[in-house]
Amino acid sequence: MVTLKQLAEQLNVSVSTVSKALHNSEEISKDTILRVQELAKHLNYQPNKMALSLKSNRTNTLGVIIPNVLNHFFAKALYAIEMEASKQGYNIITCVSNELLVKEESSLQLLSNGSVDGFIMSIAEETQIKNKTEHISKLLDKGIPMVLFDRVADHLECDKVIIDDFGAAYEATKHLLQEGRQHIVLISDIEELSVGKLRINGYLKALEEEVNYKNEPIVIHIGKEADVEKIVDNLFLSNKKVDGILSIDNISGVIALHKALNKGYKVPEELSIIGFSDDNVLVFTDPKLSTISQHTFDIGKTSVQLMIDRLERKAKTDPVTKTIRTKLVLRGTTK
Amino acid sequence: MVTLKQLAEQLNVSVSTVSKALHNSEEISKDTILRVQELAKHLNYQPNKMALSLKSNRTNTLGVIIPNVLNHFFAKALYAIEMEASKQGYNIITCVSNELLVKEESSLQLLSNGSVDGFIMSIAEETQIKNKTEHISKLLDKGIPMVLFDRVADHLECDKVIIDDFGAAYEATKHLLQEGRQHIVLISDIEELSVGKLRINGYLKALEEEVNYKNEPIVIHIGKEADVEKIVDNLFLSNKKVDGILSIDNISGVIALHKALNKGYKVPEELSIIGFSDDNVLVFTDPKLSTISQHTFDIGKTSVQLMIDRLERKAKTDPVTKTIRTKLVLRGTTK
DNA sequence: CTGAAAGCGCTAACAC
DNA sequence: GTGTTAGCGCTTTCAG
């Protein structure tokens, strides 16, 4: 890398003159500015990022910690975060917690050595289950900016970007009820997560409100280790009358659809299925899955905006929570 | 952040003593070391990353540039890269080129200001189509370490991690031939990519070698803007006798399977389908898709290892190309 | 055993 | 208009 010093030597001026010239300082003569800038361009001079950061105490880099990149929701959120950050002149350092508390702790710890200006993260499953958040509040106490998205913890005082999980599940269940469904089952592999619990409550609330709904709610939990397909198979065996399925995670809706078709159910005539996901995930089923769309791109983009807002405003303001609208998108698996 | 200076002041010693004590220097008395380390721990002292990097000219950070995180292959590669890098004490700065040359150029440019020690990347589609690689060779000339994976450019002199694309497609086609298939179609949305061309050649070569194969090879290109599903539909309409499909990208195999089942083809009795992907992508079809497995995790991991090898060895060595084995995994869509 | 000083690359207050 | 100096946080050589 070429440095100011090298430019200065070549031009027989001082380092500070070069520095000022590159910033088009009023103090420096037109002529010098020209000579300096020409040489700088010619040698492809770039200010050393580390020196700049050390001086300014700003890195223009955000730490992004997601639980799992293989989950399409997080991949898309990451995509959106990278896009928006890059547009605003920020880089992102990405860590994957792999749903593990220790990895989340170590990532936060390691990056809080001045590597990043703030964190955008979604909490690991283990962290949510054990409800341990001291590692996060410790950073918050130090004044390090943080935006939590999707999986948040209510008691943490920081910016948050969420969707209306309760309302979305409520609305979807209402839709199934309006279709006249009487055996609506909820399936989920995320019942341990904050968002999972909210979605289940939305489902329960909708059923509860419907006086004509005669049956008990059925919530099927898919454990992490479980054979998803077997569980879905069993659902159809033990519960032949099922006529509505609400999947509140990213994939079980697709599995349920495949299995149902395989078992000979007519979808959506006899059975409606609604999944929970971003728009364009797994769109190649036939019929196409109706979903609650999460507008993942907006979630990521908004997270970055909140972060940069906070970073670039000097005044401390109270934490903000933004709720991104969801949308029930009816495709081929609902009437 | 707490600094050496602050520790020094509190302990009434000099900054250099503190620094040495933290490194367990022989020069420093047991007692001082203890006092320093205790206070450091108590105040949760962390060496400032920027200062360290500025001093050492090493960032322990890798730049990772991938074309698209929403593509499961790249998501998994990113996952593997992050895992391995983190294990080896490196962070990663992630950029998404979005298959665009300009974005790739600017990402490389911006990060080559001392932000990273080296780059791990897979070339954007546009870059491959236009065959512009000056932005890459410029960095190589400067001596910045680079590992290319999957989508590489032959003439660039740097480390590479690839799979045997030709051989993998050749083997898969051979398998279809052994099943006695006589109308084997290749479908692809990546024919513009280096890997796409190699895979197509493998397919062509296999057909060519089979003296009993009576028909012309058929290569169906799916343009980026195209309606994939319509094209696949047309395939079945215009080519009713098709009895073998080799999809050389990540998703068209799944689409073909759905469409074929929908059209009433018996799979695999009348029609075999082989996709190209990592192991566990879209495994919930019925029957399950047979695929050429790319061992994506190994690709990512090996890329990091090559990079770190190069960074941590002083001697310059010649570029290395590692070929990761593929594996034909026969599931439900082949006989 | 401890401290002073220089320097990584840069900016900015302050000379001249 | 240009140069000198100090300092961001750290390591390391050299002095004491």
XYZ file of N, CA and C in Angstrom, chain B residues 23 39 48 50 141 145 174:
21
model
N 1.854 -9.516 28.240
C 2.422 -10.572 27.404
C 3.325 -11.499 28.197
N -6.022 -6.357 37.081
C -6.780 -5.156 36.736
C -7.328 -5.252 35.310
N -6.902 -2.880 21.435
C -7.601 -2.253 20.313
C -7.153 -2.847 18.985
N -7.622 -1.964 15.915
C -7.108 -1.066 14.880
C -5.641 -0.715 15.146
N -1.179 -8.569 -8.741
C 0.119 -7.942 -9.012
C 0.681 -7.244 -7.780
N -3.035 -11.646 -1.399
C -3.425 -13.048 -1.541
C -4.895 -13.198 -1.910
N -23.204 -40.667 -17.844
C -22.906 -42.099 -17.993
C -23.937 -42.937 -17.246
